[in-house]
Coordinates of C-alpha atoms and ligand atoms in Angstrom, one line a residue:
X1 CA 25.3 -2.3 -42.5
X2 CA 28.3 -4.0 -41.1
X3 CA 30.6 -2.1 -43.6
X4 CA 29.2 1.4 -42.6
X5 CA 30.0 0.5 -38.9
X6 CA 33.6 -0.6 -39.8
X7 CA 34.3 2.9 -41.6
X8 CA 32.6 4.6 -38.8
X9 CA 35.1 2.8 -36.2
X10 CA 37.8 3.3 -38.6
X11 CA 37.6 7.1 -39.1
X12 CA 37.0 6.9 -35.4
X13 CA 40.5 5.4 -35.1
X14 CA 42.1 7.2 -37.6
X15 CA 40.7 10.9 -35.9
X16 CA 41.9 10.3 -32.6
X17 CA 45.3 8.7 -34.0
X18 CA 46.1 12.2 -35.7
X19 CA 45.1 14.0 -33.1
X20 CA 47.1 12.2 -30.4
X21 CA 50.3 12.5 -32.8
X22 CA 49.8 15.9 -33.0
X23 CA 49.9 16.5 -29.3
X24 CA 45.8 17.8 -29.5
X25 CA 44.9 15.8 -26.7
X26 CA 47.7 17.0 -24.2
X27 CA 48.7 20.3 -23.7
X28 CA 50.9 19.8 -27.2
X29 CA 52.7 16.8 -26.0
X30 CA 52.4 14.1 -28.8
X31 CA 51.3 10.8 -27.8
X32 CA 51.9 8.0 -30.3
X33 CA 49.8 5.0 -30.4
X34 CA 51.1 2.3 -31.2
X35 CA 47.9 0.6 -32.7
X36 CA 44.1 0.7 -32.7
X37 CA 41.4 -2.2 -32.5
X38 CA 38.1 -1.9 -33.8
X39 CA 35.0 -3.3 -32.2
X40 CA 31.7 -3.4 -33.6
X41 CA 29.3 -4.6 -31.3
X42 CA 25.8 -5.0 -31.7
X43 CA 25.1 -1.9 -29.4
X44 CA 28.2 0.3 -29.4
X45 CA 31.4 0.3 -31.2
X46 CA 34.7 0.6 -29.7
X47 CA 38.2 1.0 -29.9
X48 CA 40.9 -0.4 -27.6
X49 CA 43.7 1.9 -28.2
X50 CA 47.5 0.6 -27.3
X51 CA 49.6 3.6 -25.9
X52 CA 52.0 1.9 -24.2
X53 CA 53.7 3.6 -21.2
X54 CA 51.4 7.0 -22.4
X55 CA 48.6 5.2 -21.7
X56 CA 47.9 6.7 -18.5
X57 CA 47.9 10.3 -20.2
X58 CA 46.0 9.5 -22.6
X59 CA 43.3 8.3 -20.3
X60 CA 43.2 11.0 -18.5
X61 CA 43.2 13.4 -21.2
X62 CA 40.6 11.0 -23.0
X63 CA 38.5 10.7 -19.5
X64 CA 38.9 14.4 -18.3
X65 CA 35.5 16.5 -17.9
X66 CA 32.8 13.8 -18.0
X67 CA 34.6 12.4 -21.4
X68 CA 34.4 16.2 -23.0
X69 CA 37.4 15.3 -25.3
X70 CA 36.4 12.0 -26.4
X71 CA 33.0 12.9 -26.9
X72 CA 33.8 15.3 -30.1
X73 CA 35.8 12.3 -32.0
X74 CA 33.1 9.9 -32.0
X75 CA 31.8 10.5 -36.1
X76 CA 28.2 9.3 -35.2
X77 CA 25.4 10.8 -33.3
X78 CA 26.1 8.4 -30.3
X79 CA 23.0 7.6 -28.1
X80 CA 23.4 7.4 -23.8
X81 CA 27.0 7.9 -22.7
X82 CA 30.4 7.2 -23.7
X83 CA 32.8 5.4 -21.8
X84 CA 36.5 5.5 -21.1
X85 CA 38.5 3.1 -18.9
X86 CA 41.6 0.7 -19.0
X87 CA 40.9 -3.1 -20.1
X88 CA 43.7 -5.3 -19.7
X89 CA 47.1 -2.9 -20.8
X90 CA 44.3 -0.8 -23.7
X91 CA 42.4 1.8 -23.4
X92 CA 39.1 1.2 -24.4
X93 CA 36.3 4.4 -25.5
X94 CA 33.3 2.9 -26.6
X95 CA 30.0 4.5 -27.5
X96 CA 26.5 3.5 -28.3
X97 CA 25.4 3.4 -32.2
X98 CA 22.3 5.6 -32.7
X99 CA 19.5 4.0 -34.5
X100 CA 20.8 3.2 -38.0
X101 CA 23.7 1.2 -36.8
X102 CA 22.1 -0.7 -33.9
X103 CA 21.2 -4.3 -34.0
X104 CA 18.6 -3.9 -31.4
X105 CA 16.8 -7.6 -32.0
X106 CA 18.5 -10.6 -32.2
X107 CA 16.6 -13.8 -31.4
X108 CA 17.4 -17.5 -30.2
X109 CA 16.4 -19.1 -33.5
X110 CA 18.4 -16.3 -35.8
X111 CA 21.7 -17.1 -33.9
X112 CA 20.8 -20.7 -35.0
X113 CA 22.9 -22.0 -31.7
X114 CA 21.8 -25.0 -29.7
X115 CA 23.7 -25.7 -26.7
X116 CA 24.1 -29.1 -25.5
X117 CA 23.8 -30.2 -21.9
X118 CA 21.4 -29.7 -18.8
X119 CA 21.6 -25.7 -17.4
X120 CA 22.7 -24.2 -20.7
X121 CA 21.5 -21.4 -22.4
X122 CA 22.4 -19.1 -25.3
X123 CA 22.5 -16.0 -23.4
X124 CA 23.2 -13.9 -26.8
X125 CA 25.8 -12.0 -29.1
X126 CA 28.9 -10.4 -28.0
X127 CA 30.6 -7.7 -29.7
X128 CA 32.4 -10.0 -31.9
X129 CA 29.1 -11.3 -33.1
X130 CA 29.7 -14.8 -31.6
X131 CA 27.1 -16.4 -29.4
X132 CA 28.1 -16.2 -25.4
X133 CA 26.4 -19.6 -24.1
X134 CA 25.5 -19.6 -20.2
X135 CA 25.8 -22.3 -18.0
X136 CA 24.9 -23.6 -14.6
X137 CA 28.1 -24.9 -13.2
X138 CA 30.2 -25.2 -10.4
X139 CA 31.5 -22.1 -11.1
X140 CA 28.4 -20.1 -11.5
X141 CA 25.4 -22.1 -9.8
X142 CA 23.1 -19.4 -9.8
X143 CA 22.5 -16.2 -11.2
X144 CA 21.5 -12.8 -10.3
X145 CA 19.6 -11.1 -13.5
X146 CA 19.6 -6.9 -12.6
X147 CA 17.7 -4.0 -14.7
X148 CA 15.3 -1.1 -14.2
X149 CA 12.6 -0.9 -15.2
X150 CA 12.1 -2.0 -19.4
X151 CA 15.8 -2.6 -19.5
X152 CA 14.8 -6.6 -20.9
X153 CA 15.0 -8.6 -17.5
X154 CA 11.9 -10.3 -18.4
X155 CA 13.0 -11.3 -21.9
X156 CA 16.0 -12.4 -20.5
X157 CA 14.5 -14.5 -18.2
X158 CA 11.6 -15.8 -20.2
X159 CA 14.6 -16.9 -23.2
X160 CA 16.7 -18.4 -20.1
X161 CA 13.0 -20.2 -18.9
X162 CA 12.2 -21.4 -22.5
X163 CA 15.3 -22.9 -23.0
X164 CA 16.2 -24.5 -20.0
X165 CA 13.1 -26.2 -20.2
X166 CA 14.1 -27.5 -23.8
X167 CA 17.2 -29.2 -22.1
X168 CA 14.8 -30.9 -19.9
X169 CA 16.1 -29.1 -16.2
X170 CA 12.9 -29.1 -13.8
X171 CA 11.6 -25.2 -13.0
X172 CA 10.1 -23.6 -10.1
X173 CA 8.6 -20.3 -11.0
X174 CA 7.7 -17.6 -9.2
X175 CA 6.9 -14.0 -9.6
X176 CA 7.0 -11.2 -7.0
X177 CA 4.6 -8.9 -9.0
X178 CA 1.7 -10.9 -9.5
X179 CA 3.2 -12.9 -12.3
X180 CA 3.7 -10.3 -14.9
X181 CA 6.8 -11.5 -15.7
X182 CA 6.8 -15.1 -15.8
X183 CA 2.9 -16.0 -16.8
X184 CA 1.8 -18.7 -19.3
X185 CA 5.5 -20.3 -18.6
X186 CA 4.1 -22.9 -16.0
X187 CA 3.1 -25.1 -19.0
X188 CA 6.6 -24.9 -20.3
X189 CA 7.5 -28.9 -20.0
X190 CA 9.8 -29.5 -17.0
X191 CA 7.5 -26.8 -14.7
X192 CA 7.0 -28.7 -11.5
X193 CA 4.1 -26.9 -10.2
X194 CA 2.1 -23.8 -10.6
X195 CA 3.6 -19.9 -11.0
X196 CA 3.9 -18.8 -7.4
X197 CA 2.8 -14.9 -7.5
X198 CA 2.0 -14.3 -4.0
X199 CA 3.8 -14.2 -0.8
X200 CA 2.5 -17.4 0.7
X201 CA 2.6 -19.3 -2.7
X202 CA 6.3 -18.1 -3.1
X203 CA 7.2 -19.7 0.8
X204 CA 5.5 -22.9 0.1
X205 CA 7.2 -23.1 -3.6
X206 CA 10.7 -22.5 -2.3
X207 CA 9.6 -25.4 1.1
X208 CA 9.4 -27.7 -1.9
X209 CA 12.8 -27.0 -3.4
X210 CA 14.2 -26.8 0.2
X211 CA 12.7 -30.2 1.0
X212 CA 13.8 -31.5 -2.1
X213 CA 17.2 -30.0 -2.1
X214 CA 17.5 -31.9 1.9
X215 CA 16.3 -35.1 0.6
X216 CA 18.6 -35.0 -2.2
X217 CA 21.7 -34.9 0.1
X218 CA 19.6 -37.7 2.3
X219 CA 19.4 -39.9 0.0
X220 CA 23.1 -39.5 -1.8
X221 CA 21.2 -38.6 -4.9
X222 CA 24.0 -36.3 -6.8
X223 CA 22.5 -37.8 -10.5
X224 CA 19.1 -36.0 -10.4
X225 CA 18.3 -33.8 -12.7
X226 CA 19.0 -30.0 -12.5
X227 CA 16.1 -28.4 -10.9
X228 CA 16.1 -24.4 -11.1
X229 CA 14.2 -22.4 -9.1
X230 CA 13.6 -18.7 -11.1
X231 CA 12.1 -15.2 -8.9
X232 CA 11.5 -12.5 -10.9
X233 CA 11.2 -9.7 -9.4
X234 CA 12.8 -10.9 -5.6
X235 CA 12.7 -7.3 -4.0
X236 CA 8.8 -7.8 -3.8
X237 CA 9.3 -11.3 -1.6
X238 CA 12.3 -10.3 0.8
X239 CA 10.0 -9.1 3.8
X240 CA 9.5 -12.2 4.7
X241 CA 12.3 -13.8 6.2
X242 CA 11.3 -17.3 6.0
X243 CA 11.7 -16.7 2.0
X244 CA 15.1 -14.9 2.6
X245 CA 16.3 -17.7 4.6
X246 CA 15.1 -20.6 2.5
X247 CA 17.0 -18.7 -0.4
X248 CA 19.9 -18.3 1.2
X249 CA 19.9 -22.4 2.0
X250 CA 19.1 -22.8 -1.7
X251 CA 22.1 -20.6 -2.4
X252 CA 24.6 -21.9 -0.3
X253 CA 23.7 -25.8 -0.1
X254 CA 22.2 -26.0 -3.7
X255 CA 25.1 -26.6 -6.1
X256 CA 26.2 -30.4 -5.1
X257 CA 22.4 -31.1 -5.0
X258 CA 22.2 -29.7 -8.5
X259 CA 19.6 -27.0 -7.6
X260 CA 19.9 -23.3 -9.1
X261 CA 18.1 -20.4 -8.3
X262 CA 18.2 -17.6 -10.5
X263 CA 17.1 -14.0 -8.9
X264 CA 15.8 -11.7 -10.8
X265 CA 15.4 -7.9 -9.5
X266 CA 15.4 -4.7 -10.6
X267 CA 16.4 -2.7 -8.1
X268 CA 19.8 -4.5 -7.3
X269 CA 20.7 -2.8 -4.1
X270 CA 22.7 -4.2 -1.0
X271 CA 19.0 -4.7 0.8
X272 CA 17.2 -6.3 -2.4
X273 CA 18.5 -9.8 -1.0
X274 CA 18.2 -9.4 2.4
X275 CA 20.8 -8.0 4.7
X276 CA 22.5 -11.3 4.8
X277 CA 25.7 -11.2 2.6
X278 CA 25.9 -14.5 1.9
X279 CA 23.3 -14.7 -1.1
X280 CA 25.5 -12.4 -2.8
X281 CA 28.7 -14.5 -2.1
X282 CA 26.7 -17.6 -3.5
X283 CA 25.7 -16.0 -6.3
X284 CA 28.6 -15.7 -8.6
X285 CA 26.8 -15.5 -12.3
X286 CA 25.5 -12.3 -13.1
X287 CA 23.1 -10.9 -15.8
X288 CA 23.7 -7.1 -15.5
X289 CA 21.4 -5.0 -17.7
X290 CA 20.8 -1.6 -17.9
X291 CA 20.4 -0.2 -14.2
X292 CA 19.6 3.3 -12.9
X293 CA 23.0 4.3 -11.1
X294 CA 26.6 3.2 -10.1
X295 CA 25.6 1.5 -6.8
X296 CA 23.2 -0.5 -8.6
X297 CA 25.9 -1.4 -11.3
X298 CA 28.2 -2.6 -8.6
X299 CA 25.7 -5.0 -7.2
X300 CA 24.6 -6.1 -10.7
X301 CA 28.1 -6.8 -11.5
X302 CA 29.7 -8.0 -8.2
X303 CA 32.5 -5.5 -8.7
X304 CA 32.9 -1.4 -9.9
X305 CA 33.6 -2.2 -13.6
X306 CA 31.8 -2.2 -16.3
X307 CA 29.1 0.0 -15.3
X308 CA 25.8 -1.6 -15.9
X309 CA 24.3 2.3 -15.3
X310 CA 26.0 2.9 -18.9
X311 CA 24.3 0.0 -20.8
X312 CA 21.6 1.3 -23.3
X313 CA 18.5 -1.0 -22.3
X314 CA 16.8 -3.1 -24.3
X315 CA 18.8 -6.2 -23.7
X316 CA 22.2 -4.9 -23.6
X317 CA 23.8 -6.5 -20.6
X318 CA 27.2 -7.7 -19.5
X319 CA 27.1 -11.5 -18.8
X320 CA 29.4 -11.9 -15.5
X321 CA 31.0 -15.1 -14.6
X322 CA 33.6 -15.4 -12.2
X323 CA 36.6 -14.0 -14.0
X324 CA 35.0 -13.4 -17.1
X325 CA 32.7 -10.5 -18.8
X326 CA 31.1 -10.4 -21.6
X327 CA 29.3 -7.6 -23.1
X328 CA 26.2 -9.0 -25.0
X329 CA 22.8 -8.2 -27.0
X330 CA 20.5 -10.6 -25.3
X331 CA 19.1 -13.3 -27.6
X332 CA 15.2 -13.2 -27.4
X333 CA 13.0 -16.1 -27.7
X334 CA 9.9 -15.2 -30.1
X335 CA 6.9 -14.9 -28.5
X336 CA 4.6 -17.0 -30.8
X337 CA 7.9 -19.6 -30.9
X338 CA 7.2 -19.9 -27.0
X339 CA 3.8 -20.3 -27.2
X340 CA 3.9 -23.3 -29.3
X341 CA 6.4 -25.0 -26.4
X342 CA 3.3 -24.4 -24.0
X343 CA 2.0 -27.9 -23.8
X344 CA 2.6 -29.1 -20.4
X345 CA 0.8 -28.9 -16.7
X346 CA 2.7 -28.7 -14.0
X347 CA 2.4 -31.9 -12.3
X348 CA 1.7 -30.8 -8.8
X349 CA -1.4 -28.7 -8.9
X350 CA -0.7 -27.1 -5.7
X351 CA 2.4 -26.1 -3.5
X352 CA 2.1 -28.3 -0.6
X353 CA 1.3 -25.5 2.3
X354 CA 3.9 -24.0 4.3
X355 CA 4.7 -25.2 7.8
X356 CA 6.8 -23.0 9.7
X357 CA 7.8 -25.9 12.2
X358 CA 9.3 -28.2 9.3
X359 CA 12.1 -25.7 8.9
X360 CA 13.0 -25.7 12.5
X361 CA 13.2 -29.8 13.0
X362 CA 15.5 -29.7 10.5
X363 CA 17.8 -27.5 11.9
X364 CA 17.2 -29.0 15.8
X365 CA 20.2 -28.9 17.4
X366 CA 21.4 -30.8 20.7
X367 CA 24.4 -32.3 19.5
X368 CA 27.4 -32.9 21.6
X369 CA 30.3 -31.3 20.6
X370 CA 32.3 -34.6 19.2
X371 CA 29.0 -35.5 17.5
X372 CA 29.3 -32.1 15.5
X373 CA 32.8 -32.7 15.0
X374 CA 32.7 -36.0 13.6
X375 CA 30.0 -35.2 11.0
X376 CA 31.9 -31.6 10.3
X377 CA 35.3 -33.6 9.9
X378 CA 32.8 -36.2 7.2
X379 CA 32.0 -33.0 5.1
X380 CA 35.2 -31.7 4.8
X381 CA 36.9 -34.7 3.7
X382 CA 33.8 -36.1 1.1
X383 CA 33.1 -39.3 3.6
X384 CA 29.7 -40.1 3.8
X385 CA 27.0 -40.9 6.1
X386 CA 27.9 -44.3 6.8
X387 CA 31.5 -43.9 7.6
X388 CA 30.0 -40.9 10.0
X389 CA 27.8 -43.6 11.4
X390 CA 30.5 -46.3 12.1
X391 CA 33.1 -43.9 13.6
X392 CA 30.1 -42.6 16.0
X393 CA 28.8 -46.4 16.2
X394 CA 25.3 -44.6 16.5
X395 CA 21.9 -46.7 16.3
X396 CA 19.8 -43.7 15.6
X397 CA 19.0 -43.0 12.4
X398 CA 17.1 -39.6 12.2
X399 CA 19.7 -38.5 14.4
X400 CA 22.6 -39.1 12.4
X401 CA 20.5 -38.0 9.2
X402 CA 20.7 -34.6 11.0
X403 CA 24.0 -34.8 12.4
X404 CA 24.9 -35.5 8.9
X405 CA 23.2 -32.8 7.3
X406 CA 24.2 -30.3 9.6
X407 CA 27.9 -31.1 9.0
X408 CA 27.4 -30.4 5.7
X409 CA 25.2 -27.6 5.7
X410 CA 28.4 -25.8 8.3
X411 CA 31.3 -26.7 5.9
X412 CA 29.3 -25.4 3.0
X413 CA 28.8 -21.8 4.9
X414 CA 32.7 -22.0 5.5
X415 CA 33.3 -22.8 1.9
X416 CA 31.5 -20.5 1.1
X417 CA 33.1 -17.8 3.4
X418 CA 36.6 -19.0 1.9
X419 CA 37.4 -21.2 4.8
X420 CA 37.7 -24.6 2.8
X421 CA 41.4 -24.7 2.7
X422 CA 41.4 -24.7 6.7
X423 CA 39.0 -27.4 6.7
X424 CA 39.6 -29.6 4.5
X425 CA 43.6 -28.8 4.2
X426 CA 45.5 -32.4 4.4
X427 CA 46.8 -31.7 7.8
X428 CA 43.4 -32.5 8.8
X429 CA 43.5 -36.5 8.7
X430 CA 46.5 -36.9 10.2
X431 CA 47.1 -34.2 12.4
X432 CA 45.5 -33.7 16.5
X433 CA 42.0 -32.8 14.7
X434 CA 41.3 -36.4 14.2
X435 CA 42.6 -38.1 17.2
X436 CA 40.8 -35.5 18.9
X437 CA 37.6 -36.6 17.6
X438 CA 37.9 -40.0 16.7
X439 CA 35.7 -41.6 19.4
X440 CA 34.9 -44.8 17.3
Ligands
LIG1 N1 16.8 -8.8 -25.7 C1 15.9 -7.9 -26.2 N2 15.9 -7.7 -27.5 C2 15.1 -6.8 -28.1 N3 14.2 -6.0 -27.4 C3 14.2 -6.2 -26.1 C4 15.0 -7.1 -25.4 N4 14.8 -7.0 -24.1 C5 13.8 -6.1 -23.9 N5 13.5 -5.6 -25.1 C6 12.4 -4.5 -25.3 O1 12.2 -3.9 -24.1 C7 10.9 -4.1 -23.6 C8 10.8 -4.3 -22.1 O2 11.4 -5.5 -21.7 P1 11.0 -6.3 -20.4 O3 9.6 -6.4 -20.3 O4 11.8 -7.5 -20.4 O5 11.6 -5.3 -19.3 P2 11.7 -5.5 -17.7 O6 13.1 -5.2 -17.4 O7 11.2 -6.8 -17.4 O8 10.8 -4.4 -17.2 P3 9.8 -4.3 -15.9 O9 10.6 -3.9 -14.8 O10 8.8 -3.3 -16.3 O11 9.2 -5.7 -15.8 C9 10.4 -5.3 -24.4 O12 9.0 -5.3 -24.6 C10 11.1 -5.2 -25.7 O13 10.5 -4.3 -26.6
LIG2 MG1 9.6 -7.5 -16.1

């Protein structure tokens, strides 16, 4: 099959070459390429065409009239809808292989690839045929998994589930449509407690996570193990804004506690998380699948290329980290192969219940402004409680556990809004911001 998709790309090449040299694509002004790469991904092939300084012409010519040009080159009976844009300094036209050429099923256990390491996860097969192996990282702490409806975000998630729990990271599932998505997985070892599929099950699941996310950072405890919290289907749960505000903690504040929260959703619009931008910000990984039009794409992807609304379904997706994308088939986990992993309980039978209260003590507030300063300044510059403590000279515990966290919690939200540098910039130690608040 592989060999039949190779002469497809390379009469592909070949047409368009003559053509182009022939000035066919121009108003009879020759354009010569100066080489032609063949992709054949498991999806679509493509070529990335080199036309030096013609490149724009040929674009245009190539993009003109919904693609009307480009279209009658392609020498199979392509399925959903070419595409045409710049990548790097090539042109790249791509479209989908119909039926006979696609490789519509690849699994975990065929790709035969076993990442190593807490939060990783073979996400699936590029167009090169090589595996494209997530991770939860610094970089991208959590994830945003987008697709209509039967465009594969539940196999996607249900792989990432399966296999995170095989690394031995600690999930929190829930499900904004009554579990469809996510059910049986709460026996998955590494489930902390039971699939949350209702609204007030969903708030006290994500309490837990907060609470354990807070004591975490208490307690200086940066070694515990990952703990990822997965929604499927979010859009169902963001009415209530006590959930949109514990996810946008969880988002914000969850990295250095090694907490993840992967969102699924598939209608990825700007009000699917909330109005509040900052979920998005925090979000950086991105599982785009098929989605219905270009403002869902743009959310999906974080940016206006590739367009997600192009994808054919079925678990092609573009995997989105920052600076990287990666157009993959999403590796599926077997659904009898999952059902043999289902051997735990979760070991908290219930979600402890929700108490609206608990999330206002701990952000109470009466701090005088050099208190706030001093435990801001502590954040910024990685010192920790104790040295907060001692250049306060304060008695009270609970008080400075607060002051503490709240310094933290307000240099993460500047981090995250790109303010770091001014924060935590060296000027900081020795300049008039100390002495100002230096009161030890
Ligand atoms: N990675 C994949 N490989 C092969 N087939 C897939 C893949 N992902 C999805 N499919 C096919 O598409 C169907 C729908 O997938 P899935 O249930 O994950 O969609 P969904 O996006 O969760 O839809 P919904 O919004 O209805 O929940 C699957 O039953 C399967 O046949
Ligand atoms: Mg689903």
């Amino acid at each position: 099959m592989n060999d039949r998709r190779q002469e497809l790309l390379n009469s592909w090449a070949s047409a368009l070459d003559r053509a182009a040299r022939v000035g066919a694509l121009n108003d009879s002004k020759p354009i010569a390429i100066r080489e032609i790469g063949i992709i054949a991904g498991p999806r679509a092939g493509a070529l990335e065409i080199d036309a030096g300084f013609d490149a724009g012409r040929l674009l245009r010519s190539l993009a003109a009239d919904d693609m009307a040009l480009s279209r009658q080159f392609v020498p199979w009976a392509f399925i959903g809808q070419p595409a045409v844009y710049m990548q790097g300094r090539y042109i790249r036209v791509e479209a989908g292989w119909d039926d006979a050429q696609a490789q519509k099923s690849i699994s975990v256990r065929q790709m035969n690839v076993r990442p190593n390491g807490s939060g990783h996860w073979l996400c699936g097969m590029n167009e090169r045929g090589r595996a494209v192996v997530l991770h939860l990282s610094d970089n991208a702490p959590h994830f945003l998994v987008s697709g209509t409806t039967g465009s594969g975000k539940s196999v996607c998630l249900r792989s990432m589930v399966a296999q995170l729990s095989q690394r031995g990271d600690a999930l929190v599932l829930i499900d904004g449509k009554f579990g469809e998505g996510l059910r049986g997985l709460e026996h998955l070892p590494g489930v902390v407690g039971p699939l949350a599929v209702d609204i007030d099950a969903a708030r006290s699941a994500l309490a837990w996570v907060v609470a354990e996310m807070v004591r975490r950072y208490e307690q200086g405890d940066t070694s515990a193990d990952r703990l990822c919290v997965v929604i499927d289907e979010v859009q169902e749960l963001i009415s209530d804004p006590a959930i949109v505000e514990m996810i946008r903690r969880l988002s914000a504040q969850g990295r250095a506690a090694h907490v993840s929260i992967i969102l699924a959703t598939q209608h990825p619009t700007t009000k699917a998380l909330g109005d509040d931008a900052s979920i998005k910000r925090n979000v950086t990984g991105r599982i785009a699948l098929r989605v219905s039009d270009y403002k869902a794409s743009e959310v999906a992807i974080g940016q206006n290329s590739p367009r997600a609304d192009w994808l054919l379904g079925a678990g092609d997706a573009y995997a989105v980290v920052p600076g990287q994308v990666q157009r993959v088939q999403i590796a599926y986990y077997d659904r009898r192969e999952i059902e043999r992993m289902l051997t735990a309980q979760p070991r908290i039978d219930e979600w402890p219940a929700f108490a609206a209260e608990r999330m206002e003590s701990q952000q109470a507030g009466q701090f005088v402004a050099h208190e706030l300063a001093a435990s801001l300044l502590c954040a910024a510059t990685g010192a920790g409680r104790p040295t907060m403590v001692k250049r306060l000279e304060m008695r009270d515990g609970d008080r400075a556990r607060r002051l503490y966290r709240m310094g933290r919690e307000i240099n993460d939200e500047l981090e995250a809004a790109g303010a770091a540098v001014c924060l935590s910039g060296d000027g900081i130690h020795t300049g008039t911001g100390l002495s100002g608040v230096e009161i030890a």
